[in-house]
Coordinates of C-alpha atoms and ligand atoms in Angstrom, one line a residue:
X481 CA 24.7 -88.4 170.9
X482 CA 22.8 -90.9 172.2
X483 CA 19.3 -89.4 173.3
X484 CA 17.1 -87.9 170.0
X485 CA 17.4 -84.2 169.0
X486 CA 13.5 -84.2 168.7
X487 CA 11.9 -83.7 171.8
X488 CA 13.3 -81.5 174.9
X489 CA 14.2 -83.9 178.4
X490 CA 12.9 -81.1 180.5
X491 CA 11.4 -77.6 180.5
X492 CA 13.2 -75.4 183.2
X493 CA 10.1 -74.0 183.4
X494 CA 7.8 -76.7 185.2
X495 CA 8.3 -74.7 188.7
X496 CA 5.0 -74.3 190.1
X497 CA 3.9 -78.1 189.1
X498 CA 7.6 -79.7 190.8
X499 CA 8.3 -77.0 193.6
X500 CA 11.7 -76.6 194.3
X501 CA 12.6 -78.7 197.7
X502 CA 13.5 -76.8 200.5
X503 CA 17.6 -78.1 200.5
X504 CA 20.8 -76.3 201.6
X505 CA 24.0 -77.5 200.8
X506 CA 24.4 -79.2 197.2
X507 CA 27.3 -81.1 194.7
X508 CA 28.9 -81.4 191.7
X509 CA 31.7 -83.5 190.6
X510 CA 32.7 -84.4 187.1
X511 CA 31.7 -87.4 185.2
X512 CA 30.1 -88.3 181.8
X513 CA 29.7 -86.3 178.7
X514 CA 26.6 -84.5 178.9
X515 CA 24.1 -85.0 176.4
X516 CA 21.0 -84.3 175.2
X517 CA 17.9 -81.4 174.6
X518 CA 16.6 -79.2 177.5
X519 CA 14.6 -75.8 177.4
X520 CA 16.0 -73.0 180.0
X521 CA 13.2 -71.2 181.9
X522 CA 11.3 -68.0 181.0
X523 CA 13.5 -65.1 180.8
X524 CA 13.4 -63.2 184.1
X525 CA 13.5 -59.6 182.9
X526 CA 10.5 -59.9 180.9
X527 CA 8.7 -62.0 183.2
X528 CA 8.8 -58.8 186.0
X529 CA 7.8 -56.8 183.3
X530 CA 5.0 -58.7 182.0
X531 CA 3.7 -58.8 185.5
X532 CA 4.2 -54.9 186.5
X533 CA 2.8 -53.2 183.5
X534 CA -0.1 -56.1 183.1
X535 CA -0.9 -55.1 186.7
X536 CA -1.3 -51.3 186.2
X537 CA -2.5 -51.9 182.3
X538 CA -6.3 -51.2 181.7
X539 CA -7.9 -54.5 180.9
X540 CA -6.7 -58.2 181.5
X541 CA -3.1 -59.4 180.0
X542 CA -2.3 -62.4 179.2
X543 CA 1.3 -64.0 179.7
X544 CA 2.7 -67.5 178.8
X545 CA 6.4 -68.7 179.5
X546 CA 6.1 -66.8 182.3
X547 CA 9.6 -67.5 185.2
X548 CA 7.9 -69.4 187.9
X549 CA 10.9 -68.4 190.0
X550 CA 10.8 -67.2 193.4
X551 CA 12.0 -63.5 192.4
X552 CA 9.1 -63.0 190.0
X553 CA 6.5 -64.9 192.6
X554 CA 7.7 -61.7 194.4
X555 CA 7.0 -59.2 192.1
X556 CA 3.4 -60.8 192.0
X557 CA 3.0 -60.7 195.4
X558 CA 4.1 -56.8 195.5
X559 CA 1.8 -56.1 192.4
X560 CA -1.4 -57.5 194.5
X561 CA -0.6 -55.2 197.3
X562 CA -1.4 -52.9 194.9
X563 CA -4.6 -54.4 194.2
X564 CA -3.9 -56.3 191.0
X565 CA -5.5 -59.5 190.4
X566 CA -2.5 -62.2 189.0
X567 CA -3.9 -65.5 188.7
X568 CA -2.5 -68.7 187.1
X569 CA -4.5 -70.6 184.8
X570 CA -1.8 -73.6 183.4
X571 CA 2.1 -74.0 183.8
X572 CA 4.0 -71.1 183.0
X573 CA 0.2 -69.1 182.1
X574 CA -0.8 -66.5 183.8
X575 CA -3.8 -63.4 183.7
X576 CA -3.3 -59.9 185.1
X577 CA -6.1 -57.8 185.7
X578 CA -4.8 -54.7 186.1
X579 CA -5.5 -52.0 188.7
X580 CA -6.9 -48.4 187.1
X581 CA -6.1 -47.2 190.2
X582 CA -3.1 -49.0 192.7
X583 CA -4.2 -49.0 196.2
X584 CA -1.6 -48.3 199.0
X585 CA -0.5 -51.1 200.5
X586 CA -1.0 -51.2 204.1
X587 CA 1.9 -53.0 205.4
X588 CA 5.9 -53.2 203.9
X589 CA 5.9 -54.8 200.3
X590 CA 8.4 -57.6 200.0
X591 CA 10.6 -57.6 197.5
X592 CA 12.7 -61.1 198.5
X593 CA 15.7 -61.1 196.8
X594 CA 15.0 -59.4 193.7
X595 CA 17.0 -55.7 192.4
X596 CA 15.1 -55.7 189.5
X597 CA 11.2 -56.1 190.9
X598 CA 11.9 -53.6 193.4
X599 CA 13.3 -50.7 191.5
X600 CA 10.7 -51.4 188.7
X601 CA 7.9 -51.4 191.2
X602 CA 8.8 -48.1 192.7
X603 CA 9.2 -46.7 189.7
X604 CA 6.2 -47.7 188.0
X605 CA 3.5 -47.1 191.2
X606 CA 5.4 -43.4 191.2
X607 CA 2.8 -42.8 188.7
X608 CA -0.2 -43.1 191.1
X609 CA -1.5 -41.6 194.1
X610 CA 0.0 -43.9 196.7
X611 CA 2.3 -44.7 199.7
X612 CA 4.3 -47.8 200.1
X613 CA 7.2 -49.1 201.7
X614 CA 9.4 -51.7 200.1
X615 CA 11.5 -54.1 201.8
X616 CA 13.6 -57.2 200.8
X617 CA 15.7 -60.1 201.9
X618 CA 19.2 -59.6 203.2
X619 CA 20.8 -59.6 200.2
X620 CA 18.3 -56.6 198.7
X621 CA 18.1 -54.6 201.8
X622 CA 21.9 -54.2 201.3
X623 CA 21.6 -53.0 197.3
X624 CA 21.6 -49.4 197.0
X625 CA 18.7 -48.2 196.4
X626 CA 19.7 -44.1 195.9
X627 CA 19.8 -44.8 192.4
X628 CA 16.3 -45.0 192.1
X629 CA 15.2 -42.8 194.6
X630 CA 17.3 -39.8 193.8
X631 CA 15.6 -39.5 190.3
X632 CA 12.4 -39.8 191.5
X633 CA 12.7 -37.5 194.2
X634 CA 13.7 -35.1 191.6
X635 CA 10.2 -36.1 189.6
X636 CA 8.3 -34.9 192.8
X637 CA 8.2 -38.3 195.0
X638 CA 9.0 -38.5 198.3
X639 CA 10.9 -40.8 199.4
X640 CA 12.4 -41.7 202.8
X641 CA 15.4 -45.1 203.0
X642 CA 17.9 -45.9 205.5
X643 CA 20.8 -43.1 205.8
X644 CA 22.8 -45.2 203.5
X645 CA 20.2 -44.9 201.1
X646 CA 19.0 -49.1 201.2
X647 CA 15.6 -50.6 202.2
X648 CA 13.7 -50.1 203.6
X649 CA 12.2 -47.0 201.7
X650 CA 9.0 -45.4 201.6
X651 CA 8.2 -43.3 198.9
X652 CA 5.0 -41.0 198.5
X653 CA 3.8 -39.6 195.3
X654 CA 0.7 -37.5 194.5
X655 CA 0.6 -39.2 190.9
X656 CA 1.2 -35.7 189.5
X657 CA 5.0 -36.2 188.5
X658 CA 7.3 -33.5 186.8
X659 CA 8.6 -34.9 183.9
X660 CA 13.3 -35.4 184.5
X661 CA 15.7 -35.4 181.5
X662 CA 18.0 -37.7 183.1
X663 CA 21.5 -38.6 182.3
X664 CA 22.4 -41.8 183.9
X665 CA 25.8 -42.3 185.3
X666 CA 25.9 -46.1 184.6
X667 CA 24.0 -47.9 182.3
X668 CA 21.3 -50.1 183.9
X669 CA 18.1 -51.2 182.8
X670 CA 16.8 -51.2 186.5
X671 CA 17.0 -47.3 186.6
X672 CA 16.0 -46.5 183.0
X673 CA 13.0 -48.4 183.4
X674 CA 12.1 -47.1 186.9
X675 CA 12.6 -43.4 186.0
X676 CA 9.9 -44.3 182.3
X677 CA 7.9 -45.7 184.0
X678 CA 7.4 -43.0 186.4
X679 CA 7.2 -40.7 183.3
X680 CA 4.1 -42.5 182.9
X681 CA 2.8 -40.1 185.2
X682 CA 4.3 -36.8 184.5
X683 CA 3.1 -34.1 182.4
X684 CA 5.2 -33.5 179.6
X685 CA 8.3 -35.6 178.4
X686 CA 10.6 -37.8 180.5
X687 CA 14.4 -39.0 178.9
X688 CA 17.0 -41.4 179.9
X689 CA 20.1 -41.0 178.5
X690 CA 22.4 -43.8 178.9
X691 CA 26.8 -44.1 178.4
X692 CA 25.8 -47.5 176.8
X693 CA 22.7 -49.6 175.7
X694 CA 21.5 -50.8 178.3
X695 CA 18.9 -54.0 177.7
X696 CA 15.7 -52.4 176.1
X697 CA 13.1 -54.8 177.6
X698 CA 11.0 -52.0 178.7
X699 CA 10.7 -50.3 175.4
X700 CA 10.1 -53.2 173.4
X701 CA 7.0 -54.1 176.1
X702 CA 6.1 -50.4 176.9
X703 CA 4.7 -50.6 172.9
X704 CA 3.3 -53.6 173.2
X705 CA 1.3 -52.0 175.9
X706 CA 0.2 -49.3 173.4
X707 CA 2.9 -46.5 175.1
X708 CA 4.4 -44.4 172.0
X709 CA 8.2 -44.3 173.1
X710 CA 11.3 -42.8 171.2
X711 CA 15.1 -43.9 170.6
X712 CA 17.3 -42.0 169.7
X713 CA 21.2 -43.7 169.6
X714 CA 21.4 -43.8 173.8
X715 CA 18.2 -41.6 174.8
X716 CA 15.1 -43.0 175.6
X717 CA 11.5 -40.7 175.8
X718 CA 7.9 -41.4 177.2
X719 CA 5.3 -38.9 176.9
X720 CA 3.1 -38.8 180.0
X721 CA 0.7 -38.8 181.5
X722 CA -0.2 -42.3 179.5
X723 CA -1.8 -45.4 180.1
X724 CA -1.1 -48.5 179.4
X725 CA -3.5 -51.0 177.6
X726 CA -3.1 -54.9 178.2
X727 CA -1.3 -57.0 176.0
X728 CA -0.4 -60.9 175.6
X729 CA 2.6 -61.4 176.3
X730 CA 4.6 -65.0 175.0
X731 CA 8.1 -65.1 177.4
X732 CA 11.2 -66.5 175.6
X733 CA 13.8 -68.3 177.2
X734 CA 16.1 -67.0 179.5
X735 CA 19.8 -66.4 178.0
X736 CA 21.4 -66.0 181.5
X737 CA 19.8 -69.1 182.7
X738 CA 20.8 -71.2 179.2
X739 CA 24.2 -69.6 180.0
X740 CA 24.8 -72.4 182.9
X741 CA 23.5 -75.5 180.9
X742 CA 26.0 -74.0 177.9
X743 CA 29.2 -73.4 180.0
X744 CA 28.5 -76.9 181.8
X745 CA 28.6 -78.5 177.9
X746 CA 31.8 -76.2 176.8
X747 CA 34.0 -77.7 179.8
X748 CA 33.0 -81.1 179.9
X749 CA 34.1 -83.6 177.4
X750 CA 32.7 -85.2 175.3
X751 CA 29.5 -83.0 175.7
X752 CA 26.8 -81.9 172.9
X753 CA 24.0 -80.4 173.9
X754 CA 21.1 -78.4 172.5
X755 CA 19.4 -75.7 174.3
X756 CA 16.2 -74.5 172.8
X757 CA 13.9 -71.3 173.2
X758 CA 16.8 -69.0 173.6
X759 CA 16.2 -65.3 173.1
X760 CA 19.0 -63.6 170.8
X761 CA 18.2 -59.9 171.5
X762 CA 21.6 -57.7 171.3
X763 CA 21.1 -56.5 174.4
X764 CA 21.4 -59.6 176.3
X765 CA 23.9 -62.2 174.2
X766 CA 27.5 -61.0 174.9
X767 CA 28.2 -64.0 176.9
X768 CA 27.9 -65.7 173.6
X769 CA 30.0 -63.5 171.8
X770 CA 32.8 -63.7 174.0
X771 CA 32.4 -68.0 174.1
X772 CA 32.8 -67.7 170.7
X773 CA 35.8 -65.9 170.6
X774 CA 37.3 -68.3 173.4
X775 CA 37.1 -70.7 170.7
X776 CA 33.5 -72.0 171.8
X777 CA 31.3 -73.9 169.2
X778 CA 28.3 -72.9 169.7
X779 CA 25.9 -73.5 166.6
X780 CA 22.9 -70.7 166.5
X781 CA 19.7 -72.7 164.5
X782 CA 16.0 -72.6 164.2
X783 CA 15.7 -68.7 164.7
X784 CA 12.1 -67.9 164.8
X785 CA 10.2 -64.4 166.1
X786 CA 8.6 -65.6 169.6
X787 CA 6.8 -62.8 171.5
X788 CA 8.2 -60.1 169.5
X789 CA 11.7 -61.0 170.4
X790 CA 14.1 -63.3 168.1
X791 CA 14.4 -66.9 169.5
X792 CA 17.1 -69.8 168.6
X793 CA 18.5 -72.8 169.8
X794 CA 21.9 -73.3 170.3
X795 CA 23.9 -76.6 170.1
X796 CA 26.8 -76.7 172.4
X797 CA 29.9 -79.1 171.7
X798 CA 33.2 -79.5 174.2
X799 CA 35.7 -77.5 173.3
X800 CA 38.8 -76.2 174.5
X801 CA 38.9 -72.7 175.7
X802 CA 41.6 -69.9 175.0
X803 CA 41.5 -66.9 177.4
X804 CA 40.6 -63.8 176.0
X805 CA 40.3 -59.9 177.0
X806 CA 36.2 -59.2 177.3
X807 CA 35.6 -55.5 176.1
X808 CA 35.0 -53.0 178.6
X809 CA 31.7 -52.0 176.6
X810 CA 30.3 -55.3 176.2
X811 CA 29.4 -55.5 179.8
X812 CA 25.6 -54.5 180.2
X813 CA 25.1 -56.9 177.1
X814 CA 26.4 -59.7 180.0
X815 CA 26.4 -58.0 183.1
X816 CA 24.6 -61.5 184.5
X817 CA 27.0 -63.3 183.3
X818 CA 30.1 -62.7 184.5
X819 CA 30.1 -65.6 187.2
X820 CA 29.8 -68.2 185.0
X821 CA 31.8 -66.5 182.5
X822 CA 34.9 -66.9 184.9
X823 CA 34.1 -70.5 185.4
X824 CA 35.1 -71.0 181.2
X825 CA 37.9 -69.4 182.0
X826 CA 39.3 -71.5 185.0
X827 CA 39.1 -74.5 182.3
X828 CA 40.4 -72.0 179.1
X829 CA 44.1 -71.9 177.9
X830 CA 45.8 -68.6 179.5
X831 CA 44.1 -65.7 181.1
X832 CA 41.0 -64.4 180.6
X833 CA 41.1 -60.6 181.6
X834 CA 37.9 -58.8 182.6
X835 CA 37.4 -55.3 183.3
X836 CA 34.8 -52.3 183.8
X837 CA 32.5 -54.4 185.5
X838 CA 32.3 -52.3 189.1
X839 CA 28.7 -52.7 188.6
X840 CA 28.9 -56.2 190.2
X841 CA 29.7 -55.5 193.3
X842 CA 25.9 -54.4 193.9
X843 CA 24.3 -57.1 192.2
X844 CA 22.8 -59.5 194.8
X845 CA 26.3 -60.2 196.2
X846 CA 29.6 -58.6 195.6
X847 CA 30.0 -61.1 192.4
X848 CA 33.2 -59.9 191.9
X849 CA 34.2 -60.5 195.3
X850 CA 32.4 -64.0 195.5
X851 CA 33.5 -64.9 192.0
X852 CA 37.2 -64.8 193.0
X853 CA 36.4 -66.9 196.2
X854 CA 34.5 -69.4 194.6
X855 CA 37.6 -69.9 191.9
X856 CA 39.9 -69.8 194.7
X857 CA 38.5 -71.9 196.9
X858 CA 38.7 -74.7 194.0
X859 CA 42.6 -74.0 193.3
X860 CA 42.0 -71.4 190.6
X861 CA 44.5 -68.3 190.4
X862 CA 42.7 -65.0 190.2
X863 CA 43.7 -61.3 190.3
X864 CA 41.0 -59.3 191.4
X865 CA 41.0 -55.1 191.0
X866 CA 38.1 -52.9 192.2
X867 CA 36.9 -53.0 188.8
X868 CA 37.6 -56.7 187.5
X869 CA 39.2 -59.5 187.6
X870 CA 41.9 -61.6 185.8
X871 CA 41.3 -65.5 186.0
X872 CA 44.2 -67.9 185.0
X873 CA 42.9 -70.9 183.2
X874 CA 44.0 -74.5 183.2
X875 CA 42.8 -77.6 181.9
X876 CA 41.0 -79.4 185.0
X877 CA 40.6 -77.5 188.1
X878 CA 41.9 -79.0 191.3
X879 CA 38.0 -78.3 192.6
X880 CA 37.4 -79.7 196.4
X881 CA 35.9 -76.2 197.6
X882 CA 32.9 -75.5 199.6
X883 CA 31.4 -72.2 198.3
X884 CA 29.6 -69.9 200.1
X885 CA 27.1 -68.5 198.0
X886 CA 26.5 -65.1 199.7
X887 CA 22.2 -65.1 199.0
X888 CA 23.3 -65.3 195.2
X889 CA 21.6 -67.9 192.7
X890 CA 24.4 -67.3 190.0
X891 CA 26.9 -67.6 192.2
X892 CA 25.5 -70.8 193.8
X893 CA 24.9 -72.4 189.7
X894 CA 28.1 -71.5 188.6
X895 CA 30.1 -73.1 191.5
X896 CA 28.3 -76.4 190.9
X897 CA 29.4 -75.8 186.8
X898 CA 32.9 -75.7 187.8
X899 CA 32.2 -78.9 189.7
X900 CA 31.8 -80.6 186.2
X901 CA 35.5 -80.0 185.2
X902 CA 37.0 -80.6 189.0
X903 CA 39.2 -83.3 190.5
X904 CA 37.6 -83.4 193.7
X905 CA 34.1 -82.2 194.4
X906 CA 32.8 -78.6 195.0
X907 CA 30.0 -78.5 197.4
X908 CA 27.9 -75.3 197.8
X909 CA 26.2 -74.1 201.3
X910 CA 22.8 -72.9 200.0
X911 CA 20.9 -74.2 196.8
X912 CA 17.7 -73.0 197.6
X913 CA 19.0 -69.4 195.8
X914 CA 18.6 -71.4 193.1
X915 CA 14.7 -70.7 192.6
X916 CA 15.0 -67.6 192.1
X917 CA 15.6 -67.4 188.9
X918 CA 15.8 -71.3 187.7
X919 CA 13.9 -73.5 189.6
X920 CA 14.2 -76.9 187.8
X921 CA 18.1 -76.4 187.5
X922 CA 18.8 -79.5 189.2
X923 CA 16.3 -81.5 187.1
X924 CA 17.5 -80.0 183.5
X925 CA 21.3 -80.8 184.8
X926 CA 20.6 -84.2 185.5
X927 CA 18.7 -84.4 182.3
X928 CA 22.3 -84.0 180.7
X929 CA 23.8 -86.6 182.7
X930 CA 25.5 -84.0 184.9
X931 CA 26.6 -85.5 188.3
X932 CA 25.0 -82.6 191.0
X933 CA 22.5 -83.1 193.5
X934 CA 21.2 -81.2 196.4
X935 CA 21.2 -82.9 200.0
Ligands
S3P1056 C1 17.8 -56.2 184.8 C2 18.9 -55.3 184.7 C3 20.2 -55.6 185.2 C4 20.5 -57.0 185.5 C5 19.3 -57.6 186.3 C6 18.0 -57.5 185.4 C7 16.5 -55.8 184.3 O1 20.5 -54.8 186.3 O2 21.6 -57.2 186.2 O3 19.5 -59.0 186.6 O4 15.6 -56.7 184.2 O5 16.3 -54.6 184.1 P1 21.0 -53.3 186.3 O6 20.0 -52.4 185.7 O7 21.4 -53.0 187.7 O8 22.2 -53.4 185.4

């Protein structure tokens, strides 16, 4: 290794002070070994949520690590139309004075590009006295949105969205919810914490009952907010009405942003890398589970409690892949993941077989759909069903594909990893997507010697 293991290169998280430029198409092509320490950005779930509930929490909160990425500079923006004040004080620190009582915004709310800050806001201002109407980019304006609304409408909102049930929606709530016992029929974090939330503001007890665990972001922060909230095996309760109290709130990194930096390492030889600040919670590390059984070496260290939520870093050597069969129920612990996931296994031994993962075809493309065009575009064999997909792996990938990214960060970041193990170059159409979620990818690639760049 030739740079020292003692200080990170570069902090995904310096967005706000090194904006992301304003580029389209981008590379990648293969080259040297990449080496050397970087930092993955704030995790993106937690950021949201540190901004939604500090927003309607009595008092100021705190955050630090916050995701400077465009999705959660949406949220923000969506949580002042409310009339919370979100300032930021340093890099990555921010204060939330939160609102005792939201305001109605008086024009549409934009939710850009993010699933998760729009279902989570309608949810959560469900629990007030107010009318809004949400709206997105194209990508969320074609996300259905029925899953939110239907529960909610049943809780005693109103709600009005396009006849196919997508943005825009307005929804209208006295504040004086019933409280729903609510079997989900998928497990998503998006709707359990949009229907609790609401709770919030219903008399009595609200319940989420989920097929699997979905992540449990929500009920970890809901207590730090001073909410008393029950599990039980795959039910979740609030007891409303109930406010919530501000809180300091430390963000750990990112997983399914460390996830690209990691894969990058795995298929390029000669690579070891260290990734730092990762958060290990259950409900989110799948992906590594499933390296790991591909034959992955993937060294956990330095585990540490960071924000309430366990933290490692993870050194990351080359190594060569086998194809595996991902379990079915291991999905919603890596349902983010399952782009870059198929770019290991384009460069693993044998076929990599992935299935009850329907749930991506509404994620902010049809990743199943744009995962097999990205692979085949770059000479990679892949059998896709309506509910997965089967990827035959080989050694280099012939590469030379221009990928179009469909609005979708993780498709655009893990077309340009694939680039790092291609004969020819892959070229992307759009890397601006790219903020949303990780806004100093480019910089934290090149850290590692990776050969990408945006035009
Ligand atoms: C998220 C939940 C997941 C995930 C999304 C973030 C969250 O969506 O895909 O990126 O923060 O609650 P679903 O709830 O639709 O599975």
């Amino acid at each position: 290794m030739r740079r020292s293991f003692s200080t990170p290169q570069v902090d995904g998280n310096f967005a706000m002070s090194t904006p992301a430029p304003a580029f389209h198409r981008a590379i990648a092509r293969s080259g040297r070994a990449l080496t050397g320490i970087v930092r993955t950005p704030g995790d993106k779930s937690i950021s949201h949520r540190s901004i939604i509930f500090g927003a309607l929490a009595e008092g100021v909160t705190t955050i630090s690590g916050l995701l400077e990425g465009a999705d959660i500079m949406s949220t923000i923006g969506a949580m002042r139309a409310f009339d919370a004040r979100v300032e930021r004080r340093d890099v990555g620190v921010w204060e939330v004075t939160g609102t005792p009582t939201p305001v109605s915004p008086g024009v549409p709310v934009d939710c850009g590009n993010s699933g998760t800050g729009v279902r989570l806001v309608m949810g959560a201002v469900s629990a007030y006295p107010v009318t809004a109407t949400f709206t997105g980019d194209a990508s969320l304006t074609s996300r259905p949105m029925r899953r939110i609304l239907d529960p909610l409408r049943r809780m005693g909102v109103t709600a009005t969205s396009t006849a196919d049930g997508r943005l825009p929606a307005t929804i209208t709530s006295n504040g004086r919810l019933s409280p729903l016992d609510y079997h989900s029929p998928r497990a998503s974090a998006q709707v359990k914490s949009a229907i609790l939330l609401a709770g919030l503001g219903a008399t009595g007890t609200t319940t989420v009952h989920e097929p699997e665990r979905s992540r449990d972001h929500t009920e970890n922060m809901l207590r730090a907010f001073g909410i008393s909230i029950k599990v039980d095996g795959l039910s979740v309760s609030v007891t409303g009405p109930a406010k919530l109290r501000a809180a300091h709130v430390h963000v750990p990194g990112d997983p399914s942003s460390a996830a690209f930096p990691m894969v990058a390492a795995l298929i390029t030889p000669g690579s070891d890398v260290i990734i730092e600040n990762i958060m290990m919670n259950p409900t989110r590390t799948g992906l590594f589970e499933t390296l790991t059984e591909m034959g992955a070496e993937l060294r956990k260290f330095n585990f540490r409690i960071s924000g309430g939520e366990t933290v490692a870093d993870i050194r990351v050597r080359h190594s060569e892949l086998r194809g595996v069969t991902v379990p079915p129920e291991r999905a919603p612990s890596m349902i983010d993941e399952y782009p870059v996931l198929a770019v290991a296994s384009a460069c693993a031994k044998g076929e990599t077989v992935m299935n009850g993962i329907h749930e991506l075809r509404v994620k902010e493309s049809d990743r199943i759909a744009a995962t097999a065009s990205l692979l085949r575009c770059n000479g990679v064999e892949v059998r896709e069903r309506d509910d997965g997909m089967t990827i035959t792996g080989m050694k280099t990938v012939p590469g030379g594909g221009h990928v179009v990214i469909r609005h979708d960060h993780r498709i655009a970041m893990s077309a340009l990893v694939l680039g790092l193990n291609a004969r020819a170059t892959v070229s992307i159409d759009d890397a601006s997507m790219i903020a949303t979620s990780f806004p100093n990818f480019f910089r934290v690639m090149q850290a590692l010697g990776a050969d990408m760049a945006a035009s």
